PDB file of C-alpha atoms in Angstrom:
ATOM      1  CA  UNK A   1      22.490 -50.001  41.480  1.00 41.00           C
ATOM      2  CA  UNK A   2      21.188 -47.313  42.684  1.00 50.00           C
ATOM      3  CA  UNK A   3      20.781 -44.623  39.797  1.00 59.00           C
ATOM      4  CA  UNK A   4      22.239 -41.216  40.530  1.00 65.00           C
ATOM      5  CA  UNK A   5      19.462 -37.743  40.614  1.00 72.00           C
ATOM      6  CA  UNK A   6      19.953 -34.546  41.633  1.00 73.00           C
ATOM      7  CA  UNK A   7      16.237 -34.552  42.959  1.00 65.00           C
ATOM      8  CA  UNK A   8      17.482 -35.180  46.219  1.00 66.00           C
ATOM      9  CA  UNK A   9      19.898 -32.354  47.381  1.00 69.00           C
ATOM     10  CA  UNK A  10      18.780 -31.921  50.703  1.00 69.00           C
ATOM     11  CA  UNK A  11      21.377 -32.689  53.060  1.00 68.00           C
ATOM     12  CA  UNK A  12      24.054 -32.354  50.805  1.00 71.00           C
ATOM     13  CA  UNK A  13      26.938 -29.933  51.595  1.00 71.00           C
ATOM     14  CA  UNK A  14      27.620 -26.693  49.529  1.00 72.00           C
ATOM     15  CA  UNK A  15      30.200 -24.609  49.250  1.00 73.00           C
ATOM     16  CA  UNK A  16      29.650 -21.045  49.613  1.00 78.00           C
ATOM     17  CA  UNK A  17      26.185 -18.760  50.923  1.00 80.00           C
ATOM     18  CA  UNK A  18      22.930 -19.707  49.220  1.00 77.00           C
ATOM     19  CA  UNK A  19      21.808 -16.157  48.587  1.00 82.00           C
ATOM     20  CA  UNK A  20      18.211 -15.188  47.693  1.00 85.00           C
ATOM     21  CA  UNK A  21      17.549 -13.010  44.785  1.00 85.00           C
ATOM     22  CA  UNK A  22      14.993 -10.774  44.499  1.00 88.00           C
ATOM     23  CA  UNK A  23      11.042 -11.809  44.035  1.00 89.00           C
ATOM     24  CA  UNK A  24      10.232 -11.519  40.071  1.00 89.00           C
ATOM     25  CA  UNK A  25      13.765 -12.216  38.362  1.00 89.00           C
ATOM     26  CA  UNK A  26      13.176 -14.716  35.619  1.00 90.00           C
ATOM     27  CA  UNK A  27      16.002 -14.573  33.502  1.00 93.00           C
ATOM     28  CA  UNK A  28      19.520 -13.362  33.739  1.00 92.00           C
ATOM     29  CA  UNK A  29      20.901 -13.569  30.314  1.00 95.00           C
ATOM     30  CA  UNK A  30      19.179 -12.663  27.121  1.00 95.00           C
ATOM     31  CA  UNK A  31      19.600 -16.742  26.022  1.00 96.00           C
ATOM     32  CA  UNK A  32      17.637 -17.801  28.979  1.00 96.00           C
ATOM     33  CA  UNK A  33      14.107 -16.982  27.804  1.00 94.00           C
ATOM     34  CA  UNK A  34      14.557 -18.615  24.265  1.00 94.00           C
ATOM     35  CA  UNK A  35      15.410 -21.587  26.368  1.00 95.00           C
ATOM     36  CA  UNK A  36      12.756 -21.666  28.331  1.00 93.00           C
ATOM     37  CA  UNK A  37      10.304 -21.453  24.840  1.00 93.00           C
ATOM     38  CA  UNK A  38      12.319 -23.788  22.855  1.00 93.00           C
ATOM     39  CA  UNK A  39      11.829 -26.537  26.103  1.00 94.00           C
ATOM     40  CA  UNK A  40       7.546 -25.579  26.145  1.00 92.00           C
ATOM     41  CA  UNK A  41       7.676 -25.835  22.249  1.00 93.00           C
ATOM     42  CA  UNK A  42       8.887 -28.847  22.205  1.00 95.00           C
ATOM     43  CA  UNK A  43       7.630 -30.315  25.272  1.00 93.00           C
ATOM     44  CA  UNK A  44       4.212 -29.602  23.404  1.00 93.00           C
ATOM     45  CA  UNK A  45       4.749 -31.673  20.525  1.00 94.00           C
ATOM     46  CA  UNK A  46       4.171 -35.058  22.491  1.00 93.00           C
ATOM     47  CA  UNK A  47       7.458 -35.918  21.531  1.00 95.00           C
ATOM     48  CA  UNK A  48       8.480 -36.817  25.632  1.00 95.00           C
ATOM     49  CA  UNK A  49       6.225 -36.189  28.815  1.00 94.00           C
ATOM     50  CA  UNK A  50       6.913 -33.963  31.344  1.00 92.00           C
ATOM     51  CA  UNK A  51       8.359 -36.217  33.752  1.00 93.00           C
ATOM     52  CA  UNK A  52      10.644 -37.493  31.494  1.00 94.00           C
ATOM     53  CA  UNK A  53      12.315 -34.438  30.751  1.00 94.00           C
ATOM     54  CA  UNK A  54      12.709 -33.436  34.868  1.00 92.00           C
ATOM     55  CA  UNK A  55      14.594 -36.676  35.084  1.00 91.00           C
ATOM     56  CA  UNK A  56      16.548 -35.978  31.855  1.00 93.00           C
ATOM     57  CA  UNK A  57      17.650 -32.734  33.433  1.00 93.00           C
ATOM     58  CA  UNK A  58      17.537 -34.876  37.233  1.00 90.00           C
ATOM     59  CA  UNK A  59      19.892 -37.048  35.605  1.00 89.00           C
ATOM     60  CA  UNK A  60      22.518 -34.816  34.002  1.00 91.00           C
ATOM     61  CA  UNK A  61      26.017 -36.253  35.078  1.00 87.00           C
ATOM     62  CA  UNK A  62      27.554 -32.135  35.433  1.00 88.00           C
ATOM     63  CA  UNK A  63      24.183 -31.139  36.737  1.00 88.00           C
ATOM     64  CA  UNK A  64      25.720 -29.382  39.965  1.00 83.00           C
ATOM     65  CA  UNK A  65      28.015 -27.045  38.023  1.00 87.00           C
ATOM     66  CA  UNK A  66      25.413 -25.681  35.214  1.00 91.00           C
ATOM     67  CA  UNK A  67      23.105 -22.707  36.124  1.00 91.00           C
ATOM     68  CA  UNK A  68      19.455 -23.147  36.063  1.00 92.00           C
ATOM     69  CA  UNK A  69      18.703 -22.584  32.298  1.00 96.00           C
ATOM     70  CA  UNK A  70      22.042 -24.213  31.290  1.00 97.00           C
ATOM     71  CA  UNK A  71      20.157 -27.539  32.720  1.00 96.00           C
ATOM     72  CA  UNK A  72      16.907 -26.854  30.740  1.00 96.00           C
ATOM     73  CA  UNK A  73      18.739 -26.438  27.731  1.00 95.00           C
ATOM     74  CA  UNK A  74      21.318 -29.408  28.266  1.00 96.00           C
ATOM     75  CA  UNK A  75      18.312 -31.676  28.783  1.00 96.00           C
ATOM     76  CA  UNK A  76      16.560 -30.341  26.002  1.00 96.00           C
ATOM     77  CA  UNK A  77      19.563 -31.369  23.624  1.00 95.00           C
ATOM     78  CA  UNK A  78      19.926 -34.975  25.386  1.00 95.00           C
ATOM     79  CA  UNK A  79      16.382 -35.801  24.925  1.00 96.00           C
ATOM     80  CA  UNK A  80      16.190 -34.267  21.224  1.00 95.00           C
ATOM     81  CA  UNK A  81      19.122 -36.496  20.191  1.00 94.00           C
ATOM     82  CA  UNK A  82      17.435 -39.380  21.979  1.00 94.00           C
ATOM     83  CA  UNK A  83      14.982 -39.063  19.292  1.00 94.00           C
ATOM     84  CA  UNK A  84      16.927 -37.649  16.444  1.00 94.00           C
ATOM     85  CA  UNK A  85      15.010 -34.768  16.719  1.00 95.00           C
ATOM     86  CA  UNK A  86      18.179 -32.909  16.579  1.00 94.00           C
ATOM     87  CA  UNK A  87      21.521 -34.599  16.691  1.00 93.00           C
ATOM     88  CA  UNK A  88      24.969 -33.282  18.256  1.00 92.00           C
ATOM     89  CA  UNK A  89      26.467 -32.187  14.978  1.00 95.00           C
ATOM     90  CA  UNK A  90      23.708 -30.174  14.047  1.00 94.00           C
ATOM     91  CA  UNK A  91      23.627 -28.375  18.089  1.00 92.00           C
ATOM     92  CA  UNK A  92      27.141 -27.710  17.024  1.00 93.00           C
ATOM     93  CA  UNK A  93      26.962 -26.244  13.597  1.00 95.00           C
ATOM     94  CA  UNK A  94      24.225 -24.452  14.810  1.00 91.00           C
ATOM     95  CA  UNK A  95      22.073 -25.676  11.583  1.00 93.00           C
ATOM     96  CA  UNK A  96      20.080 -28.434  10.390  1.00 94.00           C
ATOM     97  CA  UNK A  97      21.756 -31.066   8.446  1.00 96.00           C
ATOM     98  CA  UNK A  98      20.032 -34.068   8.452  1.00 94.00           C
ATOM     99  CA  UNK A  99      16.301 -34.240   7.470  1.00 94.00           C
ATOM    100  CA  UNK A 100      13.699 -32.805   9.565  1.00 92.00           C
ATOM    101  CA  UNK A 101      11.853 -35.883  12.225  1.00 93.00           C
ATOM    102  CA  UNK A 102       7.783 -35.401  11.856  1.00 94.00           C
ATOM    103  CA  UNK A 103       6.072 -34.177  15.550  1.00 94.00           C
ATOM    104  CA  UNK A 104       2.768 -35.168  16.542  1.00 94.00           C
ATOM    105  CA  UNK A 105       1.808 -31.689  17.158  1.00 93.00           C
ATOM    106  CA  UNK A 106       2.687 -28.237  17.131  1.00 94.00           C
ATOM    107  CA  UNK A 107       2.748 -25.216  19.539  1.00 91.00           C
ATOM    108  CA  UNK A 108       1.771 -21.826  17.853  1.00 91.00           C
ATOM    109  CA  UNK A 109       2.581 -18.374  19.154  1.00 89.00           C
ATOM    110  CA  UNK A 110      -1.084 -17.741  19.534  1.00 92.00           C
ATOM    111  CA  UNK A 111      -1.516 -20.745  21.165  1.00 91.00           C
ATOM    112  CA  UNK A 112       1.013 -20.350  23.865  1.00 89.00           C
ATOM    113  CA  UNK A 113      -1.325 -18.535  26.432  1.00 89.00           C
ATOM    114  CA  UNK A 114      -4.033 -20.790  26.218  1.00 89.00           C
ATOM    115  CA  UNK A 115      -1.340 -23.922  26.613  1.00 86.00           C
ATOM    116  CA  UNK A 116       0.361 -22.297  29.629  1.00 85.00           C
ATOM    117  CA  UNK A 117      -3.003 -21.500  31.123  1.00 87.00           C
ATOM    118  CA  UNK A 118      -4.497 -24.957  30.827  1.00 86.00           C
ATOM    119  CA  UNK A 119      -1.488 -26.939  32.326  1.00 84.00           C
ATOM    120  CA  UNK A 120      -0.987 -30.947  32.481  1.00 86.00           C
ATOM    121  CA  UNK A 121      -3.370 -31.668  35.412  1.00 90.00           C
ATOM    122  CA  UNK A 122      -2.101 -35.177  37.014  1.00 95.00           C
ATOM    123  CA  UNK A 123      -4.768 -36.415  39.163  1.00 96.00           C
ATOM    124  CA  UNK A 124      -7.037 -39.105  38.036  1.00 97.00           C
ATOM    125  CA  UNK A 125      -9.796 -41.464  39.179  1.00 97.00           C
ATOM    126  CA  UNK A 126      -8.876 -43.030  42.295  1.00 96.00           C
ATOM    127  CA  UNK A 127      -8.982 -47.236  41.478  1.00 94.00           C
ATOM    128  CA  UNK A 128      -8.698 -48.713  44.845  1.00 95.00           C
ATOM    129  CA  UNK A 129      -8.929 -46.877  48.392  1.00 97.00           C
ATOM    130  CA  UNK A 130      -5.710 -44.826  50.012  1.00 97.00           C
ATOM    131  CA  UNK A 131      -3.750 -47.187  52.378  1.00 97.00           C
ATOM    132  CA  UNK A 132      -3.010 -44.128  54.597  1.00 98.00           C
ATOM    133  CA  UNK A 133      -4.496 -41.374  56.752  1.00 97.00           C
ATOM    134  CA  UNK A 134      -4.031 -37.914  58.047  1.00 98.00           C
ATOM    135  CA  UNK A 135      -1.984 -38.476  60.962  1.00 97.00           C
ATOM    136  CA  UNK A 136      -0.435 -42.353  60.560  1.00 97.00           C
ATOM    137  CA  UNK A 137       2.915 -43.180  61.034  1.00 97.00           C
ATOM    138  CA  UNK A 138       4.747 -44.609  57.777  1.00 97.00           C
ATOM    139  CA  UNK A 139       8.570 -45.406  56.921  1.00 97.00           C
ATOM    140  CA  UNK A 140      10.039 -44.659  53.361  1.00 95.00           C
ATOM    141  CA  UNK A 141      11.497 -47.427  51.618  1.00 93.00           C
ATOM    142  CA  UNK A 142      14.813 -47.795  50.488  1.00 85.00           C
ATOM    143  CA  UNK A 143      14.715 -48.528  46.764  1.00 74.00           C
ATOM    144  CA  UNK A 144      18.127 -49.463  44.922  1.00 68.00           C
ATOM    145  CA  UNK A 145      15.996 -47.989  41.540  1.00 66.00           C
ATOM    146  CA  UNK A 146      17.678 -48.331  38.662  1.00 67.00           C
ATOM    147  CA  UNK A 147      15.607 -45.262  37.303  1.00 74.00           C
ATOM    148  CA  UNK A 148      15.241 -41.883  38.068  1.00 81.00           C
ATOM    149  CA  UNK A 149      12.742 -41.700  40.919  1.00 86.00           C
ATOM    150  CA  UNK A 150      11.610 -38.677  42.521  1.00 88.00           C
ATOM    151  CA  UNK A 151      11.649 -40.261  46.603  1.00 90.00           C
ATOM    152  CA  UNK A 152      14.803 -37.919  47.857  1.00 88.00           C
ATOM    153  CA  UNK A 153      17.769 -40.161  49.216  1.00 86.00           C
ATOM    154  CA  UNK A 154      17.725 -37.547  52.449  1.00 88.00           C
ATOM    155  CA  UNK A 155      14.303 -39.423  53.611  1.00 91.00           C
ATOM    156  CA  UNK A 156      14.456 -42.918  52.563  1.00 91.00           C
ATOM    157  CA  UNK A 157      14.236 -45.154  55.549  1.00 93.00           C
ATOM    158  CA  UNK A 158      13.042 -42.602  57.597  1.00 94.00           C
ATOM    159  CA  UNK A 159      10.024 -42.003  59.636  1.00 95.00           C
ATOM    160  CA  UNK A 160       7.263 -39.511  59.270  1.00 96.00           C
ATOM    161  CA  UNK A 161       3.630 -38.445  59.461  1.00 97.00           C
ATOM    162  CA  UNK A 162       0.527 -38.352  56.781  1.00 98.00           C
ATOM    163  CA  UNK A 163      -0.241 -34.650  56.667  1.00 97.00           C
ATOM    164  CA  UNK A 164      -2.278 -34.673  53.818  1.00 98.00           C
ATOM    165  CA  UNK A 165      -3.781 -36.784  51.119  1.00 98.00           C
ATOM    166  CA  UNK A 166      -4.086 -35.261  47.860  1.00 97.00           C
ATOM    167  CA  UNK A 167      -5.943 -38.019  45.816  1.00 97.00           C
ATOM    168  CA  UNK A 168      -4.650 -40.308  42.765  1.00 98.00           C
ATOM    169  CA  UNK A 169      -1.934 -38.642  40.782  1.00 98.00           C
ATOM    170  CA  UNK A 170       0.286 -39.875  37.873  1.00 97.00           C
ATOM    171  CA  UNK A 171       2.974 -41.811  38.985  1.00 96.00           C
ATOM    172  CA  UNK A 172       6.273 -39.952  38.171  1.00 94.00           C
ATOM    173  CA  UNK A 173       8.807 -42.650  37.938  1.00 92.00           C
ATOM    174  CA  UNK A 174       6.914 -44.936  35.720  1.00 93.00           C
ATOM    175  CA  UNK A 175       5.701 -42.302  33.311  1.00 94.00           C
ATOM    176  CA  UNK A 176       9.343 -40.773  32.860  1.00 92.00           C
ATOM    177  CA  UNK A 177      10.113 -44.393  31.729  1.00 90.00           C
ATOM    178  CA  UNK A 178       7.556 -44.503  29.320  1.00 90.00           C
ATOM    179  CA  UNK A 179       5.810 -47.612  31.542  1.00 92.00           C
ATOM    180  CA  UNK A 180       2.384 -45.846  31.772  1.00 95.00           C
ATOM    181  CA  UNK A 181       1.184 -43.383  34.330  1.00 95.00           C
ATOM    182  CA  UNK A 182       0.498 -46.158  36.603  1.00 96.00           C
ATOM    183  CA  UNK A 183      -1.455 -43.613  39.285  1.00 97.00           C
ATOM    184  CA  UNK A 184      -0.917 -43.575  42.854  1.00 97.00           C
ATOM    185  CA  UNK A 185      -1.799 -42.245  45.622  1.00 98.00           C
ATOM    186  CA  UNK A 186      -0.282 -39.252  46.580  1.00 98.00           C
ATOM    187  CA  UNK A 187       0.815 -37.959  50.413  1.00 98.00           C
ATOM    188  CA  UNK A 188       2.548 -35.042  51.907  1.00 98.00           C
ATOM    189  CA  UNK A 189       4.412 -36.857  54.629  1.00 98.00           C
ATOM    190  CA  UNK A 190       6.420 -34.268  57.274  1.00 97.00           C
ATOM    191  CA  UNK A 191       9.563 -35.209  58.832  1.00 95.00           C
ATOM    192  CA  UNK A 192      11.089 -33.993  62.163  1.00 91.00           C
ATOM    193  CA  UNK A 193      14.463 -32.575  61.623  1.00 86.00           C
ATOM    194  CA  UNK A 194      16.616 -34.965  64.090  1.00 88.00           C
ATOM    195  CA  UNK A 195      14.689 -37.773  62.094  1.00 87.00           C
ATOM    196  CA  UNK A 196      16.439 -36.381  58.871  1.00 88.00           C
ATOM    197  CA  UNK A 197      19.850 -35.091  60.196  1.00 84.00           C
ATOM    198  CA  UNK A 198      20.492 -36.631  63.602  1.00 82.00           C
ATOM    199  CA  UNK A 199      20.281 -35.252  66.872  1.00 75.00           C
ATOM    200  CA  UNK A 200      21.808 -32.358  65.850  1.00 70.00           C
ATOM    201  CA  UNK A 201      19.241 -30.767  64.348  1.00 66.00           C
ATOM    202  CA  UNK A 202      16.962 -28.360  65.962  1.00 70.00           C
ATOM    203  CA  UNK A 203      14.042 -30.405  67.132  1.00 67.00           C
ATOM    204  CA  UNK A 204      11.214 -28.094  65.888  1.00 73.00           C
ATOM    205  CA  UNK A 205      12.961 -28.332  62.139  1.00 84.00           C
ATOM    206  CA  UNK A 206      10.061 -29.829  59.520  1.00 90.00           C
ATOM    207  CA  UNK A 207      10.505 -30.881  56.458  1.00 91.00           C
ATOM    208  CA  UNK A 208       7.620 -32.090  54.162  1.00 94.00           C
ATOM    209  CA  UNK A 209       8.094 -34.366  50.573  1.00 94.00           C
ATOM    210  CA  UNK A 210       5.175 -34.871  48.453  1.00 96.00           C
ATOM    211  CA  UNK A 211       5.296 -38.703  47.881  1.00 96.00           C
ATOM    212  CA  UNK A 212       3.224 -41.782  46.306  1.00 97.00           C
ATOM    213  CA  UNK A 213       2.168 -44.566  47.623  1.00 97.00           C
ATOM    214  CA  UNK A 214       4.601 -46.861  46.848  1.00 96.00           C
ATOM    215  CA  UNK A 215       7.377 -45.035  48.372  1.00 96.00           C
ATOM    216  CA  UNK A 216       6.391 -45.907  52.035  1.00 96.00           C
ATOM    217  CA  UNK A 217       5.009 -48.618  54.499  1.00 96.00           C
ATOM    218  CA  UNK A 218       3.290 -48.252  57.731  1.00 96.00           C
ATOM    219  CA  UNK A 219       4.902 -47.864  60.926  1.00 93.00           C
ATOM    220  CA  UNK A 220       3.120 -50.480  63.558  1.00 86.00           C
ATOM    221  CA  UNK A 221       1.820 -48.817  66.574  1.00 76.00           C
ATOM    222  CA  UNK A 222       3.988 -49.745  68.781  1.00 63.00           C
ATOM    223  CA  UNK A 223       7.140 -48.694  67.029  1.00 49.00           C
TER     224      UNK A 223
END
């Protein structure tokens, strides 16, 4: 059974025009900065990792009808409820109704700038050589994943070319499930428009996707 994810909306029909916003517009309502702050603060507790947070957002059943920070807030409520950090009745009441659960860390105001500057690097030492090289042709796999995956549906089964090799990085699919970092080589794979969207697509159109090694197989030279 395939697991629904909203990380792969490319090629999906949309209603109405997509209107770009001016550069520098970060928020559209007073509550949105607070939603961002709460998400950062709870992520810093170590109660879940960044990939679990992304998976919670991209598997929300009502993802398509929510705004950007509505998605963040809904995912935060989901993650906290799963860990009994804030239960649905408390969220509905707007106040604590149950004894608080302990957390591993607390991000204090004076630590925020340093924490944001430090980030969360994902590169790890390589345990084996890369299977693929720049210029090599590959075909993306078509997994029937029963979990959130970062492999977009619109490239599954499609041929592409390795454009860059980025080193070994935390494998998000495993990390999001709490199964460990399981580092893999990470590549940028480039696809021609017609390969993704059919003969009606512009031949000059190219789409780049960052993809882990287990997402792809080599294409035989004669293919």
